[in-house]
Short mmCIF file of C-alpha atoms and ligand atoms in Angstrom, two decimals:
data_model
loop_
_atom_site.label_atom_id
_atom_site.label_comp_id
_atom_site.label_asym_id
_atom_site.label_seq_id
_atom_site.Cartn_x
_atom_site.Cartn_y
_atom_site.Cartn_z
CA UNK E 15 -96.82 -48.19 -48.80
CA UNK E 16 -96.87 -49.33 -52.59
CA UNK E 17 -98.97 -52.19 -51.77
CA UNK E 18 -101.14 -52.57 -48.74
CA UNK E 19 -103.18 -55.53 -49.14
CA UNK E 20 -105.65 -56.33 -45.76
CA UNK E 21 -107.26 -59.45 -44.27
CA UNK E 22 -107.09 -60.50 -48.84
CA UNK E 23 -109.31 -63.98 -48.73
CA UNK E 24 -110.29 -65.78 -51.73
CA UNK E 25 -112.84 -68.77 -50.71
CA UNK E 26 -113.66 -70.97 -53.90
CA UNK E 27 -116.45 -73.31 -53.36
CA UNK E 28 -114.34 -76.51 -52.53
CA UNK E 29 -110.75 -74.75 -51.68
CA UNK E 30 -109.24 -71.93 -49.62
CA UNK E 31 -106.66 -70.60 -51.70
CA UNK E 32 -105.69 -67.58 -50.01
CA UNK E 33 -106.37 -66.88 -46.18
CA UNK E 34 -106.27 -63.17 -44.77
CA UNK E 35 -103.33 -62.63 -46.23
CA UNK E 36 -101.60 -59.22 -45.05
CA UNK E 37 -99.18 -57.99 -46.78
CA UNK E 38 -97.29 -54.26 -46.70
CA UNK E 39 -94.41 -53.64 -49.52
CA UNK E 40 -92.89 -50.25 -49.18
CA UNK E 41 -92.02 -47.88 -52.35
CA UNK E 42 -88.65 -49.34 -54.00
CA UNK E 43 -88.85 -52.42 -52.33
CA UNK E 44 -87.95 -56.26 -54.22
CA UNK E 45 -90.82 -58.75 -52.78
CA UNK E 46 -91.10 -62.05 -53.39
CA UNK E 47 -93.59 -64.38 -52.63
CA UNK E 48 -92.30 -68.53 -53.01
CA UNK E 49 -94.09 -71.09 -51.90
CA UNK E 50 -95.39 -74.71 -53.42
CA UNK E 51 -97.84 -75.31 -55.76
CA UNK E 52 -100.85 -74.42 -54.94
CA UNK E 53 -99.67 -72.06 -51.61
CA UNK E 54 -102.07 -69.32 -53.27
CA UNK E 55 -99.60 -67.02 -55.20
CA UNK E 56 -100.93 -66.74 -58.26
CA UNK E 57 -104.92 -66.14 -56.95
CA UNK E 58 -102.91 -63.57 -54.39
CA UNK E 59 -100.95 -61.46 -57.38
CA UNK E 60 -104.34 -61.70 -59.47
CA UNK E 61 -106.67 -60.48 -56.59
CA UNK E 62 -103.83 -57.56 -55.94
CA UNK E 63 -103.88 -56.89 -59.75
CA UNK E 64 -107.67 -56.34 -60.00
CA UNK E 65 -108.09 -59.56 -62.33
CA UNK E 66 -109.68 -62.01 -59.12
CA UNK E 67 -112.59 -60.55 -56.81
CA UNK E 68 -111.69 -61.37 -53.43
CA UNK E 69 -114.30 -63.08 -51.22
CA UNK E 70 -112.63 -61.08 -47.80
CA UNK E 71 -109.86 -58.15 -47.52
CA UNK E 72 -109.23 -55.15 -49.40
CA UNK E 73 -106.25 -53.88 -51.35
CA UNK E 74 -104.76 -50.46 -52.34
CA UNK E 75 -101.67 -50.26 -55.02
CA UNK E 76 -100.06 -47.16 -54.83
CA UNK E 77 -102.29 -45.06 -52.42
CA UNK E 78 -105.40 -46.47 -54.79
CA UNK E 79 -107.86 -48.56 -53.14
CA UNK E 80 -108.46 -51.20 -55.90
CA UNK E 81 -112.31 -51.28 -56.75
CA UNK E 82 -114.27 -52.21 -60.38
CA UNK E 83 -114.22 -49.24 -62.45
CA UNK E 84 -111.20 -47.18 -61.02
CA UNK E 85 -108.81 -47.32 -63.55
CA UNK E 86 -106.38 -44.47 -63.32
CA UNK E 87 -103.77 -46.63 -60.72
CA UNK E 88 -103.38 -49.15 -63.83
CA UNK E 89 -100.97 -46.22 -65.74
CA UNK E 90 -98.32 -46.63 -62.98
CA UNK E 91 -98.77 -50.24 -62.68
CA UNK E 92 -97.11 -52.92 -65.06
CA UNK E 93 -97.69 -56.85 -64.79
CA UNK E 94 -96.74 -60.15 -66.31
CA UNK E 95 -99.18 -62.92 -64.82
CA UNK E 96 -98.39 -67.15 -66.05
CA UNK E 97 -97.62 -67.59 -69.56
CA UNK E 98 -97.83 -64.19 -71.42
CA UNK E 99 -100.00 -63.99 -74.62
CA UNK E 100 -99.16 -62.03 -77.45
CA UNK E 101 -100.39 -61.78 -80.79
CA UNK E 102 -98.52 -64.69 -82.51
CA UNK E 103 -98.52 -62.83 -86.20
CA UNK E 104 -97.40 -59.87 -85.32
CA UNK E 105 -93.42 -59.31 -84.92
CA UNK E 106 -92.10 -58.39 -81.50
CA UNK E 107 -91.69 -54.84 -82.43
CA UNK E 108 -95.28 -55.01 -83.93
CA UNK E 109 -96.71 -56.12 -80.85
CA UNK E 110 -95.08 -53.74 -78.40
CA UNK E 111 -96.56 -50.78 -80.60
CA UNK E 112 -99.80 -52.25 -79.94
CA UNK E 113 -98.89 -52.26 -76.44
CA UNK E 114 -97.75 -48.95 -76.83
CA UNK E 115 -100.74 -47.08 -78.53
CA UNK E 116 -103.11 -48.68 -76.16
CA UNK E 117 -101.10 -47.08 -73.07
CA UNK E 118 -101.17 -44.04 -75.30
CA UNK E 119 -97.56 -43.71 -75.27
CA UNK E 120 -96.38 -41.76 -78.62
CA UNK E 121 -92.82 -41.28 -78.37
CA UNK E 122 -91.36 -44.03 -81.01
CA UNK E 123 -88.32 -44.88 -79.09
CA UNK E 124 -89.54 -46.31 -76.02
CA UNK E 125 -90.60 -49.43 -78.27
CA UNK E 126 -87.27 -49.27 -79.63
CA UNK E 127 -85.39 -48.57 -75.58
CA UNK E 128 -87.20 -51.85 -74.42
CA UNK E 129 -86.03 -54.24 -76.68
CA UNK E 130 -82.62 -52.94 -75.99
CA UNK E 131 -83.28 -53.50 -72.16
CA UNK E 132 -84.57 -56.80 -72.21
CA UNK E 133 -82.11 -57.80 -75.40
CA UNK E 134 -85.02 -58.59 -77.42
CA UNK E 135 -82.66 -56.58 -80.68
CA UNK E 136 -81.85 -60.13 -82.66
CA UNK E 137 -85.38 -61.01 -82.49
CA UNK E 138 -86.99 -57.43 -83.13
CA UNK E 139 -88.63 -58.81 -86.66
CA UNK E 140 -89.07 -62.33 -85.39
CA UNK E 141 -93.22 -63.25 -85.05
CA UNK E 142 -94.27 -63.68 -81.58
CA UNK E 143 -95.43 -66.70 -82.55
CA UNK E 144 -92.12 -68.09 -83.38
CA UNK E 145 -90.11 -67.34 -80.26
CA UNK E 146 -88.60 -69.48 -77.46
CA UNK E 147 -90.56 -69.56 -73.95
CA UNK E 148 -87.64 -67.43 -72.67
CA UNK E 149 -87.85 -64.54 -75.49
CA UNK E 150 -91.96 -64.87 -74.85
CA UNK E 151 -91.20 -64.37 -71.58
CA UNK E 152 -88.70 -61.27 -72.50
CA UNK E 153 -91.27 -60.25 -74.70
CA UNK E 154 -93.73 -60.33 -71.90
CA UNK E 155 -91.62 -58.21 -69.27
CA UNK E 156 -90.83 -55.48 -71.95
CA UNK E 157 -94.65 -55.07 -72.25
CA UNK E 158 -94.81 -54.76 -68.57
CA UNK E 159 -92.40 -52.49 -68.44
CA UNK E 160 -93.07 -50.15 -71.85
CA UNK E 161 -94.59 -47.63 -69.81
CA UNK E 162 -92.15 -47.14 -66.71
CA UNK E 163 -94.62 -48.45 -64.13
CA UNK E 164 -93.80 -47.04 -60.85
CA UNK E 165 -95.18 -50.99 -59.67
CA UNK E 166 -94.26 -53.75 -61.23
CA UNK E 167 -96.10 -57.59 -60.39
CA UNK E 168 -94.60 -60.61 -61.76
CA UNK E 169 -95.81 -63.96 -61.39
CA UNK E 170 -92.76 -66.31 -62.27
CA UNK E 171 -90.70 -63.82 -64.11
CA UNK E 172 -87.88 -66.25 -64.40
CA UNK E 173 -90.15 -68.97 -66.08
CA UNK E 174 -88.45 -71.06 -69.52
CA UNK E 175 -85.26 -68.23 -69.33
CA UNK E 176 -81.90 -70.42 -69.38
CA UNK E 177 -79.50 -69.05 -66.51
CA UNK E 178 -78.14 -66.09 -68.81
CA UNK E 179 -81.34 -64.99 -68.90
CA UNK E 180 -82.61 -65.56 -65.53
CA UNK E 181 -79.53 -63.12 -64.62
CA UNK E 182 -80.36 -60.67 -66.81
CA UNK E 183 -83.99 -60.31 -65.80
CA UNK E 184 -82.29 -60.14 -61.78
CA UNK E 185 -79.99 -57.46 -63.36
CA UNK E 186 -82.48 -55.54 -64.92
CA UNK E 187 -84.90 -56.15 -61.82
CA UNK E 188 -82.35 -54.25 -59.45
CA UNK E 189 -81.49 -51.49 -61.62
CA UNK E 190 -85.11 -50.72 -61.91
CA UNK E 191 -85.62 -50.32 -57.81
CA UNK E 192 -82.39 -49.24 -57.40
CA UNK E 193 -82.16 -46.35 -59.83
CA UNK E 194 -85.49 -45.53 -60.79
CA UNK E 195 -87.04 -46.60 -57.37
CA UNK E 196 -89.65 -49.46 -58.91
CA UNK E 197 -91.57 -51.16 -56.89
CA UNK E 198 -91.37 -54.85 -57.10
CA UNK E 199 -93.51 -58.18 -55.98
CA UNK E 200 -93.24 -61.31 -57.41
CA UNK E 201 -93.83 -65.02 -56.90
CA UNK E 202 -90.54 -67.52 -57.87
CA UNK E 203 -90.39 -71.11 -57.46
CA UNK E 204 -86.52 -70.39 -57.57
CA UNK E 205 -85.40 -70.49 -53.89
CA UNK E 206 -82.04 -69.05 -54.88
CA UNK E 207 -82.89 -66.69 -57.36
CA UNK E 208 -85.56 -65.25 -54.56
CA UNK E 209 -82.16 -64.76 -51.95
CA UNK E 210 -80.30 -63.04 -54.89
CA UNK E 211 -83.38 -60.75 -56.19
CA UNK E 212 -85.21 -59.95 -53.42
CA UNK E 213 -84.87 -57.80 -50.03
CA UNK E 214 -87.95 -59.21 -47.98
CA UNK E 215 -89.79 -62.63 -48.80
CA UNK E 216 -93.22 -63.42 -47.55
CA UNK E 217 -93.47 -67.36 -47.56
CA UNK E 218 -97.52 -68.74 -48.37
CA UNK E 219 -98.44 -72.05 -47.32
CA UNK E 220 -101.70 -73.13 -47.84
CA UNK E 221 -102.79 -69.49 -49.05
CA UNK E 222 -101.16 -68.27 -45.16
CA UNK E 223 -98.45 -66.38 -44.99
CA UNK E 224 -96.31 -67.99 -42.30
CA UNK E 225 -92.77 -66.37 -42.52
CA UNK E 226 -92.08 -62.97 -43.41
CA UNK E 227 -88.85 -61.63 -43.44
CA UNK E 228 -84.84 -61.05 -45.46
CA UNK E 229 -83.45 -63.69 -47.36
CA UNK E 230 -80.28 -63.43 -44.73
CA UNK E 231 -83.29 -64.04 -42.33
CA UNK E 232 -84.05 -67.61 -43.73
CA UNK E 233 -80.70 -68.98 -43.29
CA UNK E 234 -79.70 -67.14 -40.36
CA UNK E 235 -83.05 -69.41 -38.47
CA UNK E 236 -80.71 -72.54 -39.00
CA UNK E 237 -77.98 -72.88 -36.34
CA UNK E 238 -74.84 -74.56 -37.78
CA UNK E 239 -73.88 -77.35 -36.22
CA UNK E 240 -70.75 -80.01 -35.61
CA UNK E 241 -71.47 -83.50 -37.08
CA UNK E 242 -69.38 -86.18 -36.03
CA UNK E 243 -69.44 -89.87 -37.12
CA UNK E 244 -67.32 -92.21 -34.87
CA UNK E 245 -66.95 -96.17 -34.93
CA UNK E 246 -67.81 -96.34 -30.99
CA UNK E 247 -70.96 -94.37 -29.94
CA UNK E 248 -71.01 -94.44 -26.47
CA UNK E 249 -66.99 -94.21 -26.14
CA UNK E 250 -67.12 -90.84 -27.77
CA UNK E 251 -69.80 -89.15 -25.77
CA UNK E 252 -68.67 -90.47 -22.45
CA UNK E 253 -65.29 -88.69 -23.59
CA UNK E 254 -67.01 -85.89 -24.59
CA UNK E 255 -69.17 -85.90 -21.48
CA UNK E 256 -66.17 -85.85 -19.30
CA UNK E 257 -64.36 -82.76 -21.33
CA UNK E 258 -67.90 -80.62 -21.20
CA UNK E 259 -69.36 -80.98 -23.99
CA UNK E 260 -72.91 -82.31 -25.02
CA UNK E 261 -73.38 -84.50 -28.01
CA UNK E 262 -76.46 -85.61 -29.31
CA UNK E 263 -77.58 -88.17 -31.34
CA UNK E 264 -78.39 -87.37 -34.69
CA UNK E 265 -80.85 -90.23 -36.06
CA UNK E 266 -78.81 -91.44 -38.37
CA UNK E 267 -76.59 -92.49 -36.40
CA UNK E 268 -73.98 -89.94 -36.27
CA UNK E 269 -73.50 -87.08 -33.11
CA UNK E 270 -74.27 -84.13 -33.25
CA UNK E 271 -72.52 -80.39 -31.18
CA UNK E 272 -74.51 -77.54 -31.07
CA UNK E 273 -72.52 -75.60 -28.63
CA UNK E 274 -70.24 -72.33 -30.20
CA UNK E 275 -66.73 -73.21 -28.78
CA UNK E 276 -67.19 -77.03 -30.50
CA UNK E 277 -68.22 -75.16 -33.68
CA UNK E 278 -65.47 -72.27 -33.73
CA UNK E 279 -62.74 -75.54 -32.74
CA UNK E 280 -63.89 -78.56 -34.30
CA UNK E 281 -59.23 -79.64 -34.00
CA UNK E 282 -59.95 -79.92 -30.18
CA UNK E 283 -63.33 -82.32 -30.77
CA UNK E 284 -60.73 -84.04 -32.91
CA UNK E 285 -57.71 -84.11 -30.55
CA UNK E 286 -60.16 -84.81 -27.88
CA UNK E 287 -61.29 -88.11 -29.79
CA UNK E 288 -58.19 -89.42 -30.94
CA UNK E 289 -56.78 -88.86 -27.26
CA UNK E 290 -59.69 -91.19 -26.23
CA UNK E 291 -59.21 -93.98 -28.52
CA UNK E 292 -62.26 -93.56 -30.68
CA UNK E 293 -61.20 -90.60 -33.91
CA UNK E 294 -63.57 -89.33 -35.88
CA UNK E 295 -64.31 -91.12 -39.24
CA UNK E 296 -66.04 -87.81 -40.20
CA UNK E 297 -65.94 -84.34 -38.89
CA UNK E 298 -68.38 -81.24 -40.37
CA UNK E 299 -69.43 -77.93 -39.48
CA UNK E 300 -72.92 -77.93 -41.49
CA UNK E 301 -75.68 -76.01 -41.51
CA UNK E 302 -78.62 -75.99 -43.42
CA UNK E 303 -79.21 -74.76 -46.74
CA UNK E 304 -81.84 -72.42 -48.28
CA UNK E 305 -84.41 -74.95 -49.32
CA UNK E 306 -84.06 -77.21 -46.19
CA UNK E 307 -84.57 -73.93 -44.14
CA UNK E 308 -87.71 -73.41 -46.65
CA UNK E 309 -89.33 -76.86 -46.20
CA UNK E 310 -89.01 -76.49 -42.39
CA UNK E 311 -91.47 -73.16 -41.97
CA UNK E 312 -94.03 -75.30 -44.91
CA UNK E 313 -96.33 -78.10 -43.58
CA UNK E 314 -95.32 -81.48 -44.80
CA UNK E 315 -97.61 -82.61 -47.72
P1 LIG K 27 -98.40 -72.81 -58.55
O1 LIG K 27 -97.03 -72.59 -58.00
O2 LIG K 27 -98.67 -74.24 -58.82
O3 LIG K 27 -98.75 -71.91 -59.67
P2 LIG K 27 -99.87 -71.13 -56.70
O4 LIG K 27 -99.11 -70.89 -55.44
O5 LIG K 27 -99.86 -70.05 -57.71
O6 LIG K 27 -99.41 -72.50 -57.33
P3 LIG K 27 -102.74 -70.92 -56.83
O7 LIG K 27 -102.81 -71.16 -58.29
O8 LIG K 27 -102.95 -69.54 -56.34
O9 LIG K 27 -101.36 -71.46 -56.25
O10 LIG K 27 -103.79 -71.92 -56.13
C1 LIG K 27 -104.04 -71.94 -54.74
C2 LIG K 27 -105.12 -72.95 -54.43
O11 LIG K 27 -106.37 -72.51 -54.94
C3 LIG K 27 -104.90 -74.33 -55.02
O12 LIG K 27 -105.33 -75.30 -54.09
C4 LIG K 27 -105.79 -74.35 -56.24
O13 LIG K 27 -106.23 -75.66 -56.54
C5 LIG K 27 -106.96 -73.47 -55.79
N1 LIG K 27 -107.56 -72.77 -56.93
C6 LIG K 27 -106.96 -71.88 -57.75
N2 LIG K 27 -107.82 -71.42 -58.67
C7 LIG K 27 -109.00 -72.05 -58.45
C8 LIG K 27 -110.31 -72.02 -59.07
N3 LIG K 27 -110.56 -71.23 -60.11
N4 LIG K 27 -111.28 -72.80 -58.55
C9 LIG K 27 -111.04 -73.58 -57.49
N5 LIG K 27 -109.84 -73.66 -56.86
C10 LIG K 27 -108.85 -72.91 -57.32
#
């Protein structure tokens, strides 16, 4: 595994923020971790990174168990965590050869590869100081990524880029595990940009994870279902009743068929209603979507 994390716990004095969380991502693999604000994911990708001490758990990137003073996992390991700094003086370019001499990489063109990648080119000579949140943001991946990390951890990598952007970064983010076979975890508040990017999702509640599992997964939980809205109630079940099939209320005053054969033929619910007097005002195969399936494995606030 690329990242086995055990029993991780971070207690702060007044607040639980992360609760034996277990977590296994295999080499190659696109995690992603959404939850709410506050569910723990940032204190989770800090304690996996090294930057957080855990209060319970243990964690090993890579084969590494991560302990103060072992160092030699962080030259396979590349991160962007909240907000990235840079040095606001210093042009992009500038600041990725920083980057780049402190990782002790030489060659002068992986500065120049990386701002191709993450189509930092048009802003090569700009000051860090002077850039959008998105090209920050760009600025902050291609430092995460200057040294072809066999891991990469982001916390919100999609954070201020406009929806060209956001596809790029999902782009880029799949070529990398797909081709090169880089590890991936990060946290999203992006429901639908988590389905698109990643193969597993772990959802954290209250610093627990309580669902685990493919974006397909999430969905697939939530039956779909025939809705039905009809001027005379108890008309349209008895007539329903008497042809087999069990409607239930829905609470907002509407019906409501679970069963297959209503779903795969909603003409014959029709038929079947207009034969008994009382026709359908409305008539819909739903079921629910992403963030409603979401919502449903989080506790109410
Ligand atoms: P967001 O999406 O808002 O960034 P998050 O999922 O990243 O949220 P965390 O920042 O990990 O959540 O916070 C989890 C919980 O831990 C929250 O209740 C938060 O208030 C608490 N917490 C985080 N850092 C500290 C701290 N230094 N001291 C005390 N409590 C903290």
């Amino acid at each position: 595994m690329t990242i086995d994390a055990t029993g991780l716990t971070k207690q702060y004095p007044h607040a639980l923020a992360v609760d034996e969380l277990t977590l296994h991502v295999a080499p190659g693999e696109i995690y992603a971790l959404p939850g709410l604000n506050g569910a723990g994911k940032t204190t989770t990708i800090r304690m996996l990174l090294g930057l957080l001490r855990p209060t319970g758990g243990q964690v090993s990137l890579l084969g590494s168990r991560i302990a103060p003073g072992r160092n030699a996992v962080w030259a396979r390991v590349g991160y962007l965590v909240e907000t990235p700094s840079a040095y606001p003086e210093l042009t992009v370019t500038e600041n990725l050869q920083v980057v780049a001499r402190l990782r002790g990489l030489r060659d002068g063109s992986t500065v120049t590869g990386v701002i191709d990648r993450l189509g930092l080119g048009p802003h090569a000579r700009h000051r860090a100081g002077t850039l959008s949140l998105g090209n920050k943001q760009r600025l902050g991946l291609a430092k995460a990524l200057l040294h072809r990390p066999d891991l990469l951890v982001l916390d919100e990598p999609a954070n201020g880029l406009d929806p060209a952007g956001v596809a790029e970064v999902r782009d880029l983010l799949h070529e990398l595990a797909r081709t090169h076979g880089v590890t991936i975890l990060l946290s999203s508040h992006i429901l639908t940009e988590v389905a698109r990017l990643a193969g597993r999702i772990g959802v954290l509640d209250r610093g627990r994870l309580v669902w685990e599992g493919g974006a397909t997964d999430l969905t697939a939980r939530s039956r779909p279902r025939l809705c039905l809205a009809v001027r005379d109630h108890e008309r349209a079940a008895a007539a329903l009743r008497a042809a087999g099939h069990l409607a239930e209320q829905d609470g907002t005053g509407g019906l409501v068929l679970t069963a297959e054969q209503a779903i795969r033929h909603p003409d014959e619910i029709a038929t079947l209603l207009v034969t008994a007097d009382c026709p359908p005002t409305r008539l819909a195969v739903e079921q629910d979507d992403l963030e409603t399936c979401f919502l449903r494995l989080v506790a109410p606030r």
